[in-house]
PDB file of C-alpha atoms in Angstrom:
ATOM      1  CA  MET A   1     134.214 170.142 115.720  1.00 65.00           C
ATOM      2  CA  ALA A   2     133.888 169.150 119.373  1.00 69.00           C
ATOM      3  CA  ILE A   3     130.748 170.359 121.135  1.00 82.00           C
ATOM      4  CA  ARG A   4     132.338 170.002 124.533  1.00 91.00           C
ATOM      5  CA  THR A   5     135.832 169.734 125.947  1.00 94.00           C
ATOM      6  CA  PHE A   6     136.527 167.880 129.174  1.00 97.00           C
ATOM      7  CA  ILE A   7     139.714 168.663 131.119  1.00 98.00           C
ATOM      8  CA  VAL A   8     141.393 165.463 132.344  1.00 98.00           C
ATOM      9  CA  THR A   9     143.918 165.446 135.196  1.00 98.00           C
ATOM     10  CA  VAL A  10     145.412 162.836 137.504  1.00 98.00           C
ATOM     11  CA  ALA A  11     145.735 162.970 141.297  1.00 97.00           C
ATOM     12  CA  ASN A  12     145.952 160.541 144.177  1.00 97.00           C
ATOM     13  CA  PRO A  13     142.924 160.839 146.512  1.00 96.00           C
ATOM     14  CA  GLY A  14     144.529 158.369 148.925  1.00 94.00           C
ATOM     15  CA  ALA A  15     143.921 155.124 147.061  1.00 88.00           C
ATOM     16  CA  GLY A  16     146.317 155.461 144.122  1.00 95.00           C
ATOM     17  CA  ASN A  17     146.171 157.674 141.056  1.00 97.00           C
ATOM     18  CA  ARG A  18     142.751 158.388 139.557  1.00 98.00           C
ATOM     19  CA  TYR A  19     141.433 160.421 136.654  1.00 98.00           C
ATOM     20  CA  TYR A  20     139.571 163.634 137.416  1.00 98.00           C
ATOM     21  CA  ILE A  21     137.225 164.962 134.726  1.00 97.00           C
ATOM     22  CA  ASP A  22     136.679 168.716 135.029  1.00 96.00           C
ATOM     23  CA  GLY A  23     137.934 168.450 138.615  1.00 96.00           C
ATOM     24  CA  VAL A  24     135.568 165.621 139.640  1.00 96.00           C
ATOM     25  CA  LEU A  25     137.050 162.288 140.767  1.00 96.00           C
ATOM     26  CA  GLN A  26     136.282 159.562 138.192  1.00 96.00           C
ATOM     27  CA  GLU A  27     133.315 161.550 136.886  1.00 95.00           C
ATOM     28  CA  THR A  28     130.706 159.665 134.839  1.00 95.00           C
ATOM     29  CA  VAL A  29     130.469 161.533 131.553  1.00 95.00           C
ATOM     30  CA  THR A  30     127.526 161.464 129.150  1.00 93.00           C
ATOM     31  CA  LEU A  31     128.269 161.319 125.428  1.00 94.00           C
ATOM     32  CA  ALA A  32     125.476 161.787 122.880  1.00 92.00           C
ATOM     33  CA  GLU A  33     125.447 159.772 119.663  1.00 92.00           C
ATOM     34  CA  GLY A  34     126.336 161.853 116.623  1.00 92.00           C
ATOM     35  CA  TYR A  35     128.347 164.443 118.576  1.00 93.00           C
ATOM     36  CA  THR A  36     132.070 164.893 119.082  1.00 95.00           C
ATOM     37  CA  TYR A  37     133.765 165.337 122.451  1.00 96.00           C
ATOM     38  CA  ARG A  38     137.338 166.320 123.238  1.00 97.00           C
ATOM     39  CA  PHE A  39     139.239 165.183 126.321  1.00 98.00           C
ATOM     40  CA  ASP A  40     142.094 167.601 126.990  1.00 98.00           C
ATOM     41  CA  VAL A  41     144.962 165.448 128.286  1.00 98.00           C
ATOM     42  CA  SER A  42     147.632 168.159 128.189  1.00 98.00           C
ATOM     43  CA  ASP A  43     147.996 168.634 131.958  1.00 98.00           C
ATOM     44  CA  SER A  44     151.452 167.588 133.180  1.00 97.00           C
ATOM     45  CA  SER A  45     149.821 165.190 135.698  1.00 97.00           C
ATOM     46  CA  MET A  46     148.728 163.089 132.699  1.00 97.00           C
ATOM     47  CA  GLY A  47     152.309 162.346 131.558  1.00 92.00           C
ATOM     48  CA  SER A  48     152.419 158.579 132.162  1.00 95.00           C
ATOM     49  CA  HIS A  49     148.660 157.945 131.981  1.00 97.00           C
ATOM     50  CA  PRO A  50     147.440 157.584 128.367  1.00 98.00           C
ATOM     51  CA  PHE A  51     143.646 158.055 128.257  1.00 98.00           C
ATOM     52  CA  LYS A  52     141.765 155.256 126.428  1.00 98.00           C
ATOM     53  CA  PHE A  53     138.205 154.010 125.865  1.00 98.00           C
ATOM     54  CA  SER A  54     136.865 150.453 126.159  1.00 98.00           C
ATOM     55  CA  THR A  55     133.509 148.654 126.247  1.00 97.00           C
ATOM     56  CA  THR A  56     134.770 146.890 129.377  1.00 97.00           C
ATOM     57  CA  SER A  57     135.073 148.585 132.755  1.00 96.00           C
ATOM     58  CA  ASN A  58     138.803 149.099 133.469  1.00 97.00           C
ATOM     59  CA  GLY A  59     139.575 148.309 129.808  1.00 97.00           C
ATOM     60  CA  THR A  60     142.466 145.987 129.033  1.00 96.00           C
ATOM     61  CA  HIS A  61     143.119 145.508 132.762  1.00 97.00           C
ATOM     62  CA  ASN A  62     139.809 143.612 132.980  1.00 95.00           C
ATOM     63  CA  GLY A  63     140.136 141.487 129.834  1.00 95.00           C
ATOM     64  CA  GLY A  64     138.663 144.084 127.484  1.00 96.00           C
ATOM     65  CA  SER A  65     140.148 145.781 124.482  1.00 96.00           C
ATOM     66  CA  GLU A  66     140.649 149.378 123.463  1.00 97.00           C
ATOM     67  CA  TYR A  67     137.614 150.979 121.761  1.00 98.00           C
ATOM     68  CA  THR A  68     138.776 152.985 118.746  1.00 97.00           C
ATOM     69  CA  THR A  69     135.619 153.703 116.711  1.00 97.00           C
ATOM     70  CA  GLY A  70     135.614 157.451 116.048  1.00 97.00           C
ATOM     71  CA  VAL A  71     138.527 158.019 118.448  1.00 98.00           C
ATOM     72  CA  THR A  72     141.457 160.202 117.422  1.00 97.00           C
ATOM     73  CA  THR A  73     144.425 161.390 119.443  1.00 97.00           C
ATOM     74  CA  SER A  74     146.622 164.409 118.953  1.00 97.00           C
ATOM     75  CA  GLY A  75     149.950 165.086 120.594  1.00 97.00           C
ATOM     76  CA  THR A  76     151.591 163.350 123.524  1.00 96.00           C
ATOM     77  CA  THR A  77     149.697 162.880 126.793  1.00 97.00           C
ATOM     78  CA  GLY A  78     150.898 165.414 129.357  1.00 97.00           C
ATOM     79  CA  GLN A  79     152.195 167.814 126.685  1.00 97.00           C
ATOM     80  CA  THR A  80     150.725 171.132 125.486  1.00 97.00           C
ATOM     81  CA  ASP A  81     147.649 170.804 123.229  1.00 97.00           C
ATOM     82  CA  ALA A  82     147.374 167.000 123.612  1.00 98.00           C
ATOM     83  CA  TYR A  83     143.858 165.576 123.404  1.00 98.00           C
ATOM     84  CA  VAL A  84     141.774 162.485 122.782  1.00 98.00           C
ATOM     85  CA  GLN A  85     138.652 163.108 120.734  1.00 98.00           C
ATOM     86  CA  ILE A  86     135.669 160.841 120.129  1.00 98.00           C
ATOM     87  CA  ALA A  87     132.953 161.170 117.524  1.00 97.00           C
ATOM     88  CA  VAL A  88     130.237 159.052 119.119  1.00 96.00           C
ATOM     89  CA  ALA A  89     128.750 156.587 116.632  1.00 94.00           C
ATOM     90  CA  ALA A  90     125.028 155.879 116.278  1.00 91.00           C
ATOM     91  CA  SER A  91     124.056 153.016 118.596  1.00 91.00           C
ATOM     92  CA  ALA A  92     127.407 153.280 120.359  1.00 94.00           C
ATOM     93  CA  PRO A  93     127.863 150.796 123.211  1.00 96.00           C
ATOM     94  CA  GLN A  94     128.337 151.702 126.869  1.00 96.00           C
ATOM     95  CA  LEU A  95     131.893 152.992 127.157  1.00 98.00           C
ATOM     96  CA  TYR A  96     134.457 153.321 129.901  1.00 98.00           C
ATOM     97  CA  TYR A  97     137.620 155.407 130.071  1.00 98.00           C
ATOM     98  CA  TYR A  98     140.795 153.949 131.529  1.00 98.00           C
ATOM     99  CA  CYS A  99     144.569 154.390 131.750  1.00 97.00           C
ATOM    100  CA  GLN A 100     146.565 152.314 129.304  1.00 97.00           C
ATOM    101  CA  TYR A 101     149.179 151.438 131.946  1.00 97.00           C
ATOM    102  CA  HIS A 102     147.475 151.578 135.351  1.00 97.00           C
ATOM    103  CA  SER A 103     144.404 149.724 136.608  1.00 97.00           C
ATOM    104  CA  GLY A 104     141.540 151.391 138.493  1.00 97.00           C
ATOM    105  CA  MET A 105     142.010 154.967 137.301  1.00 97.00           C
ATOM    106  CA  GLY A 106     138.974 155.398 135.043  1.00 97.00           C
ATOM    107  CA  GLY A 107     135.221 155.640 135.050  1.00 97.00           C
ATOM    108  CA  SER A 108     132.077 155.432 132.913  1.00 97.00           C
ATOM    109  CA  ALA A 109     131.288 157.228 129.681  1.00 97.00           C
ATOM    110  CA  ASN A 110     127.560 156.680 129.140  1.00 94.00           C
ATOM    111  CA  THR A 111     126.440 156.887 125.522  1.00 94.00           C
ATOM    112  CA  VAL A 112     122.899 158.124 124.927  1.00 91.00           C
ATOM    113  CA  GLU A 113     120.710 158.974 121.949  1.00 86.00           C
ATOM    114  CA  SER A 114     121.297 162.444 120.569  1.00 79.00           C
ATOM    115  CA  ASP A 115     117.888 163.770 121.624  1.00 73.00           C
ATOM    116  CA  SER A 116     118.242 162.743 125.272  1.00 69.00           C
ATOM    117  CA  TRP A 117     117.462 165.383 127.858  1.00 66.00           C
ATOM    118  CA  ASN A 118     120.279 167.615 129.039  1.00 61.00           C
ATOM    119  CA  VAL A 119     123.152 166.159 126.997  1.00 64.00           C
ATOM    120  CA  LEU A 120     124.326 169.400 125.413  1.00 61.00           C
ATOM    121  CA  GLU A 121     125.711 172.471 127.110  1.00 60.00           C
ATOM    122  CA  TRP A 122     123.474 175.438 127.896  1.00 60.00           C
ATOM    123  CA  GLY A 123     122.339 177.338 124.795  1.00 59.00           C
ATOM    124  CA  GLN A 124     122.922 174.533 122.284  1.00 57.00           C
ATOM    125  CA  ASN A 125     119.649 173.629 120.558  1.00 55.00           C
ATOM    126  CA  SER A 126     116.530 173.362 122.688  1.00 53.00           C
ATOM    127  CA  TYR A 127     116.133 171.414 125.879  1.00 49.00           C
ATOM    128  CA  GLY A 128     114.687 167.980 125.216  1.00 49.00           C
ATOM    129  CA  THR A 129     115.042 168.032 121.443  1.00 48.00           C
ATOM    130  CA  GLN A 130     118.785 168.207 121.202  1.00 48.00           C
ATOM    131  CA  ASP A 131     119.223 166.940 117.648  1.00 49.00           C
ATOM    132  CA  THR A 132     116.781 169.208 115.848  1.00 51.00           C
ATOM    133  CA  ALA A 133     116.676 172.906 115.130  1.00 49.00           C
ATOM    134  CA  ASN A 134     113.706 175.037 116.114  1.00 53.00           C
ATOM    135  CA  ALA A 135     111.640 176.679 113.392  1.00 53.00           C
ATOM    136  CA  ALA A 136     109.389 179.672 113.877  1.00 60.00           C
ATOM    137  CA  LEU A 137     105.819 179.342 112.640  1.00 61.00           C
ATOM    138  CA  THR A 138     104.309 182.338 110.864  1.00 69.00           C
ATOM    139  CA  GLY A 139     100.776 183.171 109.809  1.00 72.00           C
ATOM    140  CA  LEU A 140      99.209 181.797 113.000  1.00 72.00           C
ATOM    141  CA  SER A 141      97.469 183.716 115.730  1.00 69.00           C
ATOM    142  CA  ILE A 142      95.833 183.054 119.053  1.00 69.00           C
ATOM    143  CA  THR A 143      93.673 185.106 121.368  1.00 69.00           C
ATOM    144  CA  SER A 144      93.433 184.440 125.059  1.00 66.00           C
ATOM    145  CA  GLU A 145      91.561 186.045 127.919  1.00 71.00           C
ATOM    146  CA  ILE A 146      92.249 185.432 131.563  1.00 68.00           C
ATOM    147  CA  GLY A 147      89.491 187.583 133.073  1.00 70.00           C
ATOM    148  CA  SER A 148      89.972 189.872 136.060  1.00 69.00           C
ATOM    149  CA  VAL A 149      92.944 189.458 138.341  1.00 63.00           C
ATOM    150  CA  ILE A 150      92.660 190.585 141.926  1.00 64.00           C
ATOM    151  CA  SER A 151      95.839 190.752 143.930  1.00 60.00           C
ATOM    152  CA  SER A 152      96.043 191.212 147.646  1.00 59.00           C
ATOM    153  CA  ALA A 153      99.355 189.955 148.965  1.00 54.00           C
ATOM    154  CA  ASP A 154      99.417 191.534 152.400  1.00 59.00           C
ATOM    155  CA  ARG A 155     101.135 188.706 154.296  1.00 59.00           C
ATOM    156  CA  GLY A 156     103.263 185.631 153.556  1.00 59.00           C
ATOM    157  CA  TRP A 157     104.986 184.682 150.327  1.00 61.00           C
ATOM    158  CA  GLY A 158     104.715 187.325 147.643  1.00 59.00           C
ATOM    159  CA  ALA A 159     103.752 190.061 150.094  1.00 60.00           C
ATOM    160  CA  ASP A 160     104.815 193.626 149.452  1.00 59.00           C
ATOM    161  CA  ALA A 161     107.035 193.406 152.530  1.00 59.00           C
ATOM    162  CA  TRP A 162     108.517 190.431 154.356  1.00 56.00           C
ATOM    163  CA  SER A 163     106.240 189.270 157.159  1.00 52.00           C
TER     164      SER A 163
END
């Protein structure tokens, strides 16, 4: 199951066609090892621009080869429900996405360890320890005392009224 889906489209920002990831021109995406990501390539703008991965920037257009480890495709690019999915392997190399037919369209897909900060969407696991589940401790207690608090916010930040 994919933990995140990216929407891929194609547009010409004035320098030839380019991929947009979630509406951002040639967005650098972060992919965590051990997780699966789906790239929705069903938009009609994708029709003649098959989405591929490589360990070389600009893929086969720069002497590299297609990266296929953990990559599956479904459907035809530019058609309803088409997608490219990648299950990121442990110790995966730096990746790049590119168009099979046209040079210069892609960008970077950084691969990071699964417990890297901020790699999952909001609400998935806990921030900073992405690959572990939290457990509640029971049978422990703590007592704390802060003393007396005196508050007198008459002026400035935190005042009862703006001044």
